[in-house]
């Protein structure tokens, strides 16, 4: 199973690891790898179940706990994701992925002040991470603080100028600030990068 996983053959890895787990159910490393195989296959629920079992055997495994928190977030189980990610950050307070995913989960829960605090800290630690800037912009916009949101989306497109989603969010934020000409210009840039944006612009704000 391990060799299949290393080759990126996650379906065969999962099949072999299921057999191994059946024989050695008390080995946390097998559970961890099986859980990751399922996550790679997009089987989030099965992956989370295996990671839960792995952590029951090895509670201090921070990588498994992060992966479980991420899986909970992707499953829409945001409260559980927050709990797991808080534990991770107690041990590794600067872990980029954990800060980012925690900020997204808090935003989903409409705990915008907490999300802004987490994402601001993350942006200070990782200033070149465009996705972090975009997530922070969305959290600010959800607060109604469009000027702060604008600053973050501007930073995001400086880092990744060809990201249509960030251009789209920048356009919508400018629109909310009644800067219509600038919004239209950014909307055109977004559409030029992804023509599908033409149908979305002005009709469905992403916050």
PDB file of C-alpha atoms in Angstrom, residues 21 25-39 43-84:
ATOM      1  CA  UNK A  21      -5.621  -2.419   8.550  1.00  0.00           C
ATOM      2  CA  UNK A  25      -5.974  -2.456  13.201  1.00  0.00           C
ATOM      3  CA  UNK A  26      -3.911  -1.001  16.046  1.00  0.00           C
ATOM      4  CA  UNK A  27      -1.129   0.479  13.884  1.00  0.00           C
ATOM      5  CA  UNK A  28      -1.800   4.255  13.634  1.00  0.00           C
ATOM      6  CA  UNK A  29       0.507   4.765  10.652  1.00  0.00           C
ATOM      7  CA  UNK A  30      -1.576   2.432   8.510  1.00  0.00           C
ATOM      8  CA  UNK A  31      -4.756   4.276   9.485  1.00  0.00           C
ATOM      9  CA  UNK A  32      -3.087   7.606   8.674  1.00  0.00           C
ATOM     10  CA  UNK A  33      -1.984   6.497   5.231  1.00  0.00           C
ATOM     11  CA  UNK A  34      -5.350   4.936   4.474  1.00  0.00           C
ATOM     12  CA  UNK A  35      -7.047   8.151   5.534  1.00  0.00           C
ATOM     13  CA  UNK A  36      -4.775  10.192   3.274  1.00  0.00           C
ATOM     14  CA  UNK A  37      -5.404   7.794   0.375  1.00  0.00           C
ATOM     15  CA  UNK A  38      -9.132   8.357   0.750  1.00  0.00           C
ATOM     16  CA  UNK A  39      -8.666  12.141   0.935  1.00  0.00           C
ATOM     17  CA  UNK A  43     -13.567  10.326  -0.341  1.00  0.00           C
ATOM     18  CA  UNK A  44     -13.595  12.831   2.474  1.00  0.00           C
ATOM     19  CA  UNK A  45     -15.931  11.031   4.836  1.00  0.00           C
ATOM     20  CA  UNK A  46     -13.982   7.773   4.663  1.00  0.00           C
ATOM     21  CA  UNK A  47     -10.713   9.668   5.027  1.00  0.00           C
ATOM     22  CA  UNK A  48     -11.958  11.494   8.101  1.00  0.00           C
ATOM     23  CA  UNK A  49     -13.109   8.237   9.686  1.00  0.00           C
ATOM     24  CA  UNK A  50      -9.671   6.665   9.273  1.00  0.00           C
ATOM     25  CA  UNK A  51      -7.901   9.742  10.615  1.00  0.00           C
ATOM     26  CA  UNK A  52     -10.195   9.754  13.649  1.00  0.00           C
ATOM     27  CA  UNK A  53      -9.173   6.160  14.334  1.00  0.00           C
ATOM     28  CA  UNK A  54      -5.496   7.010  13.804  1.00  0.00           C
ATOM     29  CA  UNK A  55      -5.730   9.863  16.307  1.00  0.00           C
ATOM     30  CA  UNK A  56      -7.466   7.645  18.832  1.00  0.00           C
ATOM     31  CA  UNK A  57      -4.316   5.511  18.701  1.00  0.00           C
ATOM     32  CA  UNK A  58      -1.842   8.403  18.459  1.00  0.00           C
ATOM     33  CA  UNK A  59      -3.420  11.640  19.761  1.00  0.00           C
ATOM     34  CA  UNK A  60      -0.232  13.717  19.461  1.00  0.00           C
ATOM     35  CA  UNK A  61       0.146  13.240  15.701  1.00  0.00           C
ATOM     36  CA  UNK A  62      -0.166  16.841  14.547  1.00  0.00           C
ATOM     37  CA  UNK A  63      -0.114  16.036  10.829  1.00  0.00           C
ATOM     38  CA  UNK A  64      -3.064  13.678  11.215  1.00  0.00           C
ATOM     39  CA  UNK A  65      -4.896  16.272  13.281  1.00  0.00           C
ATOM     40  CA  UNK A  66      -4.350  18.948  10.639  1.00  0.00           C
ATOM     41  CA  UNK A  67      -5.504  16.572   7.894  1.00  0.00           C
ATOM     42  CA  UNK A  68      -8.602  15.733   9.909  1.00  0.00           C
ATOM     43  CA  UNK A  69      -9.329  19.427  10.459  1.00  0.00           C
ATOM     44  CA  UNK A  70      -8.971  20.037   6.727  1.00  0.00           C
ATOM     45  CA  UNK A  71     -11.284  17.122   5.940  1.00  0.00           C
ATOM     46  CA  UNK A  72     -13.893  18.439   8.394  1.00  0.00           C
ATOM     47  CA  UNK A  73     -13.677  21.872   6.728  1.00  0.00           C
ATOM     48  CA  UNK A  74     -14.186  20.363   3.261  1.00  0.00           C
ATOM     49  CA  UNK A  75     -17.140  18.349   4.600  1.00  0.00           C
ATOM     50  CA  UNK A  76     -18.754  21.526   5.944  1.00  0.00           C
ATOM     51  CA  UNK A  77     -18.195  20.436   9.551  1.00  0.00           C
ATOM     52  CA  UNK A  78     -16.691  23.799  10.411  1.00  0.00           C
ATOM     53  CA  UNK A  79     -17.094  23.714  14.197  1.00  0.00           C
ATOM     54  CA  UNK A  80     -15.207  20.422  14.332  1.00  0.00           C
ATOM     55  CA  UNK A  81     -12.597  21.777  11.928  1.00  0.00           C
ATOM     56  CA  UNK A  82     -12.017  24.776  14.195  1.00  0.00           C
ATOM     57  CA  UNK A  83     -11.548  22.541  17.232  1.00  0.00           C
ATOM     58  CA  UNK A  84      -8.964  20.360  15.497  1.00  0.00           C
TER      59      UNK A  84
END
